[in-house]
Amino acid sequence: STLTRHGKRVPPAFVITTEIFRCRDIVFNYEKTREEFMERVRSSLTEVEKVTGRTFGSPDSPLLLSVRSGGAISMPGMMATVHNVGFNVEMITEFSKRHGNGYLAWDNYRRFLQSWAMRSGVSREDFQVLMNSAKERYGVSLKRQFSPDQMRELALSYQKLIRQRGLGIPDDPWLQLVNAI
């Protein structure tokens, strides 16, 4: 890729060709093709786990993924990005107990929730209202000034908003990934 040729670090990834989505009805509506596709995704994910030394769905050494378009130019109507796929409340709680840094874990989950909901039409402004309210309540001007518990509360307020809008959020990391794809 262009970035690696110029000495830039690029996180390990795998690509799902647009041909899969061009044949979407066949791939996802027939059990055999759907299973084969999911096996390829799992195999690719295993390769990324080997390279990173992290495990998707693990609270100990979590591998979080972004599911995004690879287009060189962002265009309206193209695929939305879902950040930090692979975390849930139970994993974050366990991760924080084992490693500390609850702020980072809860902030990653907050970003996952926001990107998950925005792809379904929830506006960025709806989340900004929650962010501004939390900043005012805790007397901070920057997000990084929240304590881990305050960030947890903010993330859970995002989750509550999403559920109030009738959007499902799978707790299972694999189902998050499959739905993001």
Short mmCIF file of N, CA, C and O in Angstrom, two decimals, residues 35-143:
data_model
loop_
_atom_site.label_atom_id
_atom_site.label_comp_id
_atom_site.label_asym_id
_atom_site.label_seq_id
_atom_site.Cartn_x
_atom_site.Cartn_y
_atom_site.Cartn_z
N GLU A 35 -21.82 -19.72 5.43
CA GLU A 35 -20.86 -20.40 6.30
C GLU A 35 -19.44 -20.29 5.76
O GLU A 35 -18.50 -20.05 6.51
N GLU A 36 -19.28 -20.44 4.46
CA GLU A 36 -17.94 -20.32 3.86
C GLU A 36 -17.39 -18.91 4.04
O GLU A 36 -16.22 -18.73 4.39
N PHE A 37 -18.23 -17.91 3.82
CA PHE A 37 -17.80 -16.53 4.01
C PHE A 37 -17.40 -16.29 5.47
O PHE A 37 -16.34 -15.72 5.74
N MET A 38 -18.21 -16.74 6.42
CA MET A 38 -17.90 -16.55 7.83
C MET A 38 -16.63 -17.30 8.23
O MET A 38 -15.85 -16.80 9.04
N GLU A 39 -16.39 -18.46 7.66
CA GLU A 39 -15.14 -19.19 7.92
C GLU A 39 -13.94 -18.39 7.43
O GLU A 39 -12.90 -18.35 8.09
N ARG A 40 -14.08 -17.73 6.30
CA ARG A 40 -12.98 -16.90 5.78
C ARG A 40 -12.74 -15.67 6.67
O ARG A 40 -11.61 -15.29 6.90
N VAL A 41 -13.82 -15.09 7.15
CA VAL A 41 -13.67 -13.96 8.07
C VAL A 41 -12.96 -14.43 9.34
O VAL A 41 -12.01 -13.80 9.80
N ARG A 42 -13.40 -15.58 9.89
CA ARG A 42 -12.77 -16.10 11.12
C ARG A 42 -11.30 -16.42 10.88
O ARG A 42 -10.45 -16.12 11.73
N SER A 43 -10.97 -17.00 9.74
CA SER A 43 -9.58 -17.32 9.42
C SER A 43 -8.73 -16.04 9.31
O SER A 43 -7.61 -15.98 9.83
N SER A 44 -9.27 -15.03 8.66
CA SER A 44 -8.56 -13.75 8.55
C SER A 44 -8.38 -13.10 9.90
O SER A 44 -7.32 -12.53 10.21
N LEU A 45 -9.41 -13.19 10.73
CA LEU A 45 -9.34 -12.63 12.08
C LEU A 45 -8.26 -13.35 12.90
O LEU A 45 -7.50 -12.70 13.63
N THR A 46 -8.16 -14.64 12.74
CA THR A 46 -7.13 -15.43 13.44
C THR A 46 -5.74 -14.96 13.03
O THR A 46 -4.84 -14.86 13.88
N GLU A 47 -5.54 -14.65 11.77
CA GLU A 47 -4.24 -14.14 11.30
C GLU A 47 -3.92 -12.79 11.95
O GLU A 47 -2.78 -12.55 12.36
N VAL A 48 -4.91 -11.91 12.05
CA VAL A 48 -4.69 -10.61 12.70
C VAL A 48 -4.36 -10.83 14.18
O VAL A 48 -3.48 -10.16 14.73
N GLU A 49 -5.03 -11.77 14.82
CA GLU A 49 -4.74 -12.09 16.23
C GLU A 49 -3.30 -12.55 16.38
O GLU A 49 -2.60 -12.13 17.32
N LYS A 50 -2.82 -13.39 15.48
CA LYS A 50 -1.44 -13.88 15.55
C LYS A 50 -0.44 -12.74 15.41
O LYS A 50 0.53 -12.66 16.15
N VAL A 51 -0.69 -11.84 14.48
CA VAL A 51 0.23 -10.72 14.23
C VAL A 51 0.25 -9.75 15.40
O VAL A 51 1.30 -9.23 15.77
N THR A 52 -0.91 -9.50 16.02
CA THR A 52 -1.01 -8.50 17.08
C THR A 52 -0.75 -9.06 18.47
O THR A 52 -0.45 -8.29 19.40
N GLY A 53 -0.91 -10.38 18.63
CA GLY A 53 -0.80 -10.96 19.96
C GLY A 53 -2.01 -10.65 20.83
O GLY A 53 -1.98 -10.82 22.05
N ARG A 54 -3.09 -10.21 20.23
CA ARG A 54 -4.32 -9.90 20.94
C ARG A 54 -5.41 -10.87 20.49
O ARG A 54 -5.29 -11.47 19.44
N THR A 55 -6.46 -10.97 21.30
CA THR A 55 -7.52 -11.92 21.00
C THR A 55 -8.86 -11.20 20.92
O THR A 55 -9.26 -10.52 21.88
N PHE A 56 -9.54 -11.37 19.80
CA PHE A 56 -10.86 -10.80 19.62
C PHE A 56 -11.82 -11.45 20.62
O PHE A 56 -11.88 -12.67 20.73
N GLY A 57 -12.52 -10.62 21.39
CA GLY A 57 -13.47 -11.13 22.37
C GLY A 57 -12.86 -11.46 23.72
O GLY A 57 -13.51 -12.04 24.57
N SER A 58 -11.60 -11.07 23.94
CA SER A 58 -10.92 -11.36 25.20
C SER A 58 -10.86 -10.11 26.07
O SER A 58 -10.43 -9.06 25.61
N PRO A 59 -11.23 -10.23 27.35
CA PRO A 59 -11.09 -9.07 28.25
C PRO A 59 -9.64 -8.88 28.69
O PRO A 59 -9.28 -7.81 29.17
N ASP A 60 -8.80 -9.89 28.53
CA ASP A 60 -7.43 -9.80 28.99
C ASP A 60 -6.55 -9.02 28.02
O ASP A 60 -5.80 -8.14 28.42
N SER A 61 -6.63 -9.34 26.76
CA SER A 61 -5.82 -8.69 25.74
C SER A 61 -6.69 -8.46 24.51
O SER A 61 -6.53 -9.13 23.48
N PRO A 62 -7.65 -7.53 24.61
CA PRO A 62 -8.65 -7.41 23.56
C PRO A 62 -8.11 -6.88 22.23
O PRO A 62 -7.27 -5.99 22.21
N LEU A 63 -8.60 -7.47 21.17
CA LEU A 63 -8.38 -6.97 19.83
C LEU A 63 -9.66 -6.28 19.41
O LEU A 63 -10.71 -6.91 19.32
N LEU A 64 -9.60 -4.99 19.22
CA LEU A 64 -10.75 -4.22 18.75
C LEU A 64 -10.55 -3.91 17.28
O LEU A 64 -9.44 -3.63 16.84
N LEU A 65 -11.63 -3.95 16.53
CA LEU A 65 -11.56 -3.75 15.09
C LEU A 65 -12.38 -2.53 14.68
O LEU A 65 -13.35 -2.18 15.33
N SER A 66 -11.97 -1.93 13.57
CA SER A 66 -12.81 -0.95 12.89
C SER A 66 -13.23 -1.58 11.58
O SER A 66 -12.39 -2.11 10.85
N VAL A 67 -14.51 -1.53 11.31
CA VAL A 67 -15.04 -2.03 10.05
C VAL A 67 -15.35 -0.80 9.23
O VAL A 67 -16.18 0.02 9.61
N ARG A 68 -14.62 -0.68 8.11
CA ARG A 68 -14.71 0.56 7.35
C ARG A 68 -14.55 0.33 5.87
O ARG A 68 -14.01 -0.67 5.44
N SER A 69 -14.95 1.31 5.11
CA SER A 69 -14.75 1.29 3.67
C SER A 69 -13.28 1.54 3.39
O SER A 69 -12.61 2.29 4.10
N GLY A 70 -12.78 0.92 2.35
CA GLY A 70 -11.39 1.14 1.96
C GLY A 70 -11.25 2.13 0.84
O GLY A 70 -10.19 2.26 0.24
N GLY A 71 -12.32 2.84 0.53
CA GLY A 71 -12.28 3.79 -0.57
C GLY A 71 -11.28 4.90 -0.33
O GLY A 71 -11.12 5.40 0.77
N ALA A 72 -10.57 5.27 -1.38
CA ALA A 72 -9.58 6.35 -1.27
C ALA A 72 -10.24 7.69 -1.00
O ALA A 72 -9.66 8.57 -0.39
N ILE A 73 -11.48 7.83 -1.44
CA ILE A 73 -12.22 9.07 -1.26
C ILE A 73 -13.53 8.73 -0.57
O ILE A 73 -14.27 7.85 -1.01
N SER A 74 -13.82 9.44 0.52
CA SER A 74 -15.07 9.22 1.22
C SER A 74 -16.20 9.85 0.42
O SER A 74 -16.09 10.99 -0.02
N MET A 75 -17.26 9.08 0.23
CA MET A 75 -18.39 9.59 -0.55
C MET A 75 -19.68 9.37 0.23
O MET A 75 -19.84 8.32 0.86
N PRO A 76 -20.60 10.35 0.19
CA PRO A 76 -21.89 10.17 0.86
C PRO A 76 -22.58 8.91 0.35
O PRO A 76 -22.53 8.59 -0.84
N GLY A 77 -23.21 8.18 1.27
CA GLY A 77 -23.91 6.97 0.89
C GLY A 77 -23.05 5.73 0.88
O GLY A 77 -23.54 4.62 0.72
N MET A 78 -21.75 5.90 1.03
CA MET A 78 -20.86 4.74 1.08
C MET A 78 -20.94 4.14 2.49
O MET A 78 -21.57 4.67 3.38
N MET A 79 -20.22 3.07 2.68
CA MET A 79 -20.26 2.35 3.94
C MET A 79 -19.81 3.23 5.11
O MET A 79 -18.82 3.94 5.01
N ALA A 80 -20.54 3.15 6.20
CA ALA A 80 -20.18 3.87 7.42
C ALA A 80 -19.14 3.05 8.20
O ALA A 80 -19.10 1.83 8.09
N THR A 81 -18.34 3.72 8.97
CA THR A 81 -17.34 3.06 9.80
C THR A 81 -17.93 2.74 11.16
O THR A 81 -18.64 3.56 11.75
N VAL A 82 -17.62 1.55 11.65
CA VAL A 82 -17.97 1.18 13.02
C VAL A 82 -16.64 0.95 13.74
O VAL A 82 -15.86 0.08 13.36
N HIS A 83 -16.38 1.76 14.76
CA HIS A 83 -15.11 1.72 15.51
C HIS A 83 -15.20 0.77 16.70
O HIS A 83 -16.26 0.61 17.30
N ASN A 84 -14.06 0.21 17.08
CA ASN A 84 -13.89 -0.53 18.34
C ASN A 84 -14.85 -1.70 18.50
O ASN A 84 -15.38 -1.94 19.59
N VAL A 85 -15.08 -2.41 17.41
CA VAL A 85 -15.93 -3.60 17.45
C VAL A 85 -15.22 -4.67 18.27
O VAL A 85 -14.03 -4.94 18.06
N GLY A 86 -15.94 -5.27 19.22
CA GLY A 86 -15.37 -6.38 19.98
C GLY A 86 -15.32 -6.16 21.48
O GLY A 86 -14.66 -6.90 22.19
N PHE A 87 -16.02 -5.15 21.99
CA PHE A 87 -16.03 -4.87 23.42
C PHE A 87 -17.48 -4.90 23.91
O PHE A 87 -18.40 -4.62 23.15
N ASN A 88 -17.67 -5.20 25.18
CA ASN A 88 -18.99 -5.09 25.80
C ASN A 88 -18.79 -4.72 27.27
O ASN A 88 -17.66 -4.68 27.76
N VAL A 89 -19.86 -4.44 27.96
CA VAL A 89 -19.79 -3.96 29.35
C VAL A 89 -19.06 -4.97 30.23
O VAL A 89 -18.20 -4.60 31.04
N GLU A 90 -19.39 -6.24 30.11
CA GLU A 90 -18.75 -7.27 30.92
C GLU A 90 -17.24 -7.33 30.68
O GLU A 90 -16.45 -7.39 31.63
N MET A 91 -16.82 -7.28 29.42
CA MET A 91 -15.40 -7.32 29.10
C MET A 91 -14.66 -6.08 29.62
O MET A 91 -13.54 -6.19 30.12
N ILE A 92 -15.30 -4.92 29.49
CA ILE A 92 -14.68 -3.68 29.95
C ILE A 92 -14.49 -3.73 31.47
O ILE A 92 -13.44 -3.35 31.98
N THR A 93 -15.49 -4.20 32.17
CA THR A 93 -15.40 -4.32 33.62
C THR A 93 -14.24 -5.23 34.01
O THR A 93 -13.43 -4.91 34.88
N GLU A 94 -14.15 -6.38 33.34
CA GLU A 94 -13.07 -7.34 33.62
C GLU A 94 -11.70 -6.75 33.23
O GLU A 94 -10.74 -6.86 33.98
N PHE A 95 -11.62 -6.12 32.07
CA PHE A 95 -10.38 -5.51 31.61
C PHE A 95 -9.90 -4.46 32.62
O PHE A 95 -8.73 -4.42 32.98
N SER A 96 -10.82 -3.63 33.09
CA SER A 96 -10.47 -2.56 34.04
C SER A 96 -9.97 -3.13 35.36
O SER A 96 -9.03 -2.59 35.95
N LYS A 97 -10.59 -4.22 35.84
CA LYS A 97 -10.13 -4.86 37.08
C LYS A 97 -8.71 -5.39 36.91
O LYS A 97 -7.88 -5.27 37.81
N ARG A 98 -8.44 -6.00 35.77
CA ARG A 98 -7.13 -6.64 35.55
C ARG A 98 -6.02 -5.65 35.23
O ARG A 98 -4.88 -5.84 35.61
N HIS A 99 -6.36 -4.60 34.47
CA HIS A 99 -5.31 -3.73 33.92
C HIS A 99 -5.43 -2.26 34.30
O HIS A 99 -4.56 -1.47 33.93
N GLY A 100 -6.50 -1.90 34.98
CA GLY A 100 -6.71 -0.47 35.23
C GLY A 100 -7.13 0.19 33.93
O GLY A 100 -7.70 -0.45 33.05
N ASN A 101 -6.86 1.44 33.78
CA ASN A 101 -7.16 2.21 32.57
C ASN A 101 -8.61 2.06 32.12
O ASN A 101 -8.89 1.88 30.93
N GLY A 102 -9.52 2.14 33.08
CA GLY A 102 -10.93 2.08 32.77
C GLY A 102 -11.39 3.21 31.88
O GLY A 102 -12.28 3.03 31.05
N TYR A 103 -10.74 4.37 32.01
CA TYR A 103 -11.12 5.50 31.16
C TYR A 103 -11.00 5.12 29.68
O TYR A 103 -11.91 5.32 28.89
N LEU A 104 -9.86 4.57 29.31
CA LEU A 104 -9.62 4.21 27.91
C LEU A 104 -10.63 3.16 27.43
O LEU A 104 -11.20 3.29 26.34
N ALA A 105 -10.88 2.16 28.25
CA ALA A 105 -11.82 1.10 27.86
C ALA A 105 -13.22 1.67 27.67
O ALA A 105 -13.89 1.38 26.66
N TRP A 106 -13.69 2.48 28.61
CA TRP A 106 -15.04 3.05 28.49
C TRP A 106 -15.13 4.04 27.34
O TRP A 106 -16.16 4.13 26.66
N ASP A 107 -14.07 4.80 27.09
CA ASP A 107 -14.08 5.74 25.97
C ASP A 107 -14.13 4.98 24.63
O ASP A 107 -14.83 5.38 23.71
N ASN A 108 -13.41 3.87 24.54
CA ASN A 108 -13.48 3.05 23.33
C ASN A 108 -14.89 2.51 23.13
O ASN A 108 -15.40 2.47 22.01
N TYR A 109 -15.52 2.07 24.20
CA TYR A 109 -16.88 1.56 24.10
C TYR A 109 -17.85 2.67 23.69
O TYR A 109 -18.73 2.47 22.86
N ARG A 110 -17.66 3.85 24.23
CA ARG A 110 -18.49 5.00 23.87
C ARG A 110 -18.38 5.28 22.38
O ARG A 110 -19.38 5.50 21.69
N ARG A 111 -17.16 5.23 21.85
CA ARG A 111 -16.97 5.46 20.41
C ARG A 111 -17.63 4.36 19.58
O ARG A 111 -18.18 4.62 18.52
N PHE A 112 -17.53 3.10 20.06
CA PHE A 112 -18.21 2.01 19.37
C PHE A 112 -19.71 2.28 19.31
O PHE A 112 -20.33 2.19 18.24
N LEU A 113 -20.30 2.61 20.45
CA LEU A 113 -21.73 2.85 20.51
C LEU A 113 -22.16 3.97 19.57
O LEU A 113 -23.14 3.84 18.84
N GLN A 114 -21.40 5.06 19.58
CA GLN A 114 -21.76 6.19 18.72
C GLN A 114 -21.67 5.81 17.25
O GLN A 114 -22.58 6.09 16.47
N SER A 115 -20.59 5.16 16.85
CA SER A 115 -20.45 4.80 15.43
C SER A 115 -21.49 3.76 15.04
O SER A 115 -22.02 3.78 13.92
N TRP A 116 -21.82 2.85 15.95
CA TRP A 116 -22.85 1.84 15.69
C TRP A 116 -24.19 2.51 15.40
O TRP A 116 -24.90 2.16 14.45
N ALA A 117 -24.55 3.48 16.23
CA ALA A 117 -25.85 4.14 16.10
C ALA A 117 -25.90 5.11 14.91
O ALA A 117 -26.93 5.21 14.24
N MET A 118 -24.79 5.78 14.65
CA MET A 118 -24.79 6.75 13.55
C MET A 118 -25.00 6.08 12.20
O MET A 118 -25.59 6.67 11.31
N ARG A 119 -24.57 4.84 12.06
CA ARG A 119 -24.79 4.15 10.78
C ARG A 119 -26.28 3.83 10.58
O ARG A 119 -26.70 3.52 9.49
N SER A 120 -27.04 3.91 11.68
CA SER A 120 -28.48 3.65 11.61
C SER A 120 -29.30 4.93 11.69
O SER A 120 -30.51 4.88 11.91
N GLY A 121 -28.64 6.07 11.54
CA GLY A 121 -29.36 7.33 11.44
C GLY A 121 -29.42 8.19 12.68
O GLY A 121 -29.98 9.29 12.63
N VAL A 122 -28.87 7.74 13.81
CA VAL A 122 -28.83 8.60 14.99
C VAL A 122 -27.78 9.69 14.71
O VAL A 122 -26.68 9.40 14.25
N SER A 123 -28.14 10.92 14.97
CA SER A 123 -27.24 12.03 14.61
C SER A 123 -26.12 12.21 15.64
O SER A 123 -26.28 11.91 16.82
N ARG A 124 -25.02 12.73 15.14
CA ARG A 124 -23.88 13.05 16.01
C ARG A 124 -24.31 14.04 17.09
O ARG A 124 -23.85 13.96 18.23
N GLU A 125 -25.19 14.95 16.74
CA GLU A 125 -25.65 15.97 17.69
C GLU A 125 -26.35 15.35 18.89
O GLU A 125 -26.22 15.85 20.01
N ASP A 126 -27.07 14.23 18.69
CA ASP A 126 -27.73 13.56 19.82
C ASP A 126 -26.71 13.12 20.86
O ASP A 126 -26.97 13.18 22.06
N PHE A 127 -25.55 12.67 20.39
CA PHE A 127 -24.50 12.26 21.32
C PHE A 127 -23.78 13.46 21.91
O PHE A 127 -23.36 13.43 23.06
N GLN A 128 -23.65 14.52 21.11
CA GLN A 128 -22.98 15.72 21.61
C GLN A 128 -23.77 16.34 22.76
O GLN A 128 -23.18 16.86 23.71
N VAL A 129 -25.09 16.24 22.72
CA VAL A 129 -25.93 16.73 23.82
C VAL A 129 -25.57 15.99 25.10
O VAL A 129 -25.42 16.60 26.17
N LEU A 130 -25.42 14.66 25.01
CA LEU A 130 -25.05 13.86 26.19
C LEU A 130 -23.64 14.23 26.68
O LEU A 130 -23.41 14.34 27.88
N MET A 131 -22.71 14.42 25.74
CA MET A 131 -21.33 14.79 26.09
C MET A 131 -21.33 16.15 26.79
O MET A 131 -20.71 16.31 27.86
N ASN A 132 -22.01 17.12 26.22
CA ASN A 132 -22.03 18.47 26.81
C ASN A 132 -22.67 18.47 28.18
O ASN A 132 -22.21 19.15 29.10
N SER A 133 -23.73 17.70 28.34
CA SER A 133 -24.40 17.60 29.63
C SER A 133 -23.46 17.01 30.68
O SER A 133 -23.41 17.51 31.82
N ALA A 134 -22.72 15.96 30.31
CA ALA A 134 -21.78 15.35 31.26
C ALA A 134 -20.65 16.31 31.60
O ALA A 134 -20.23 16.40 32.77
N LYS A 135 -20.14 17.05 30.62
CA LYS A 135 -19.08 18.03 30.90
C LYS A 135 -19.57 19.09 31.88
O LYS A 135 -18.85 19.45 32.81
N GLU A 136 -20.78 19.56 31.67
CA GLU A 136 -21.35 20.57 32.56
C GLU A 136 -21.55 20.00 33.97
O GLU A 136 -21.20 20.63 34.97
N ARG A 137 -22.12 18.79 34.05
CA ARG A 137 -22.39 18.15 35.34
C ARG A 137 -21.11 17.97 36.16
O ARG A 137 -21.10 18.14 37.36
N TYR A 138 -20.01 17.60 35.49
CA TYR A 138 -18.76 17.32 36.20
C TYR A 138 -17.77 18.48 36.17
O TYR A 138 -16.66 18.35 36.69
N GLY A 139 -18.15 19.59 35.57
CA GLY A 139 -17.31 20.78 35.58
C GLY A 139 -16.01 20.61 34.83
O GLY A 139 -14.97 21.10 35.27
N VAL A 140 -16.06 19.93 33.70
CA VAL A 140 -14.86 19.76 32.87
C VAL A 140 -15.11 20.39 31.51
O VAL A 140 -16.25 20.49 31.05
N SER A 141 -14.03 20.80 30.87
CA SER A 141 -14.18 21.40 29.54
C SER A 141 -13.73 20.44 28.43
O SER A 141 -14.12 20.60 27.28
N LEU A 142 -12.90 19.45 28.80
CA LEU A 142 -12.40 18.50 27.81
C LEU A 142 -12.76 17.07 28.22
O LEU A 142 -12.72 16.73 29.40
N LYS A 143 -13.06 16.27 27.24
CA LYS A 143 -13.45 14.88 27.49
C LYS A 143 -12.38 14.13 28.30
O LYS A 143 -12.70 13.35 29.18
#
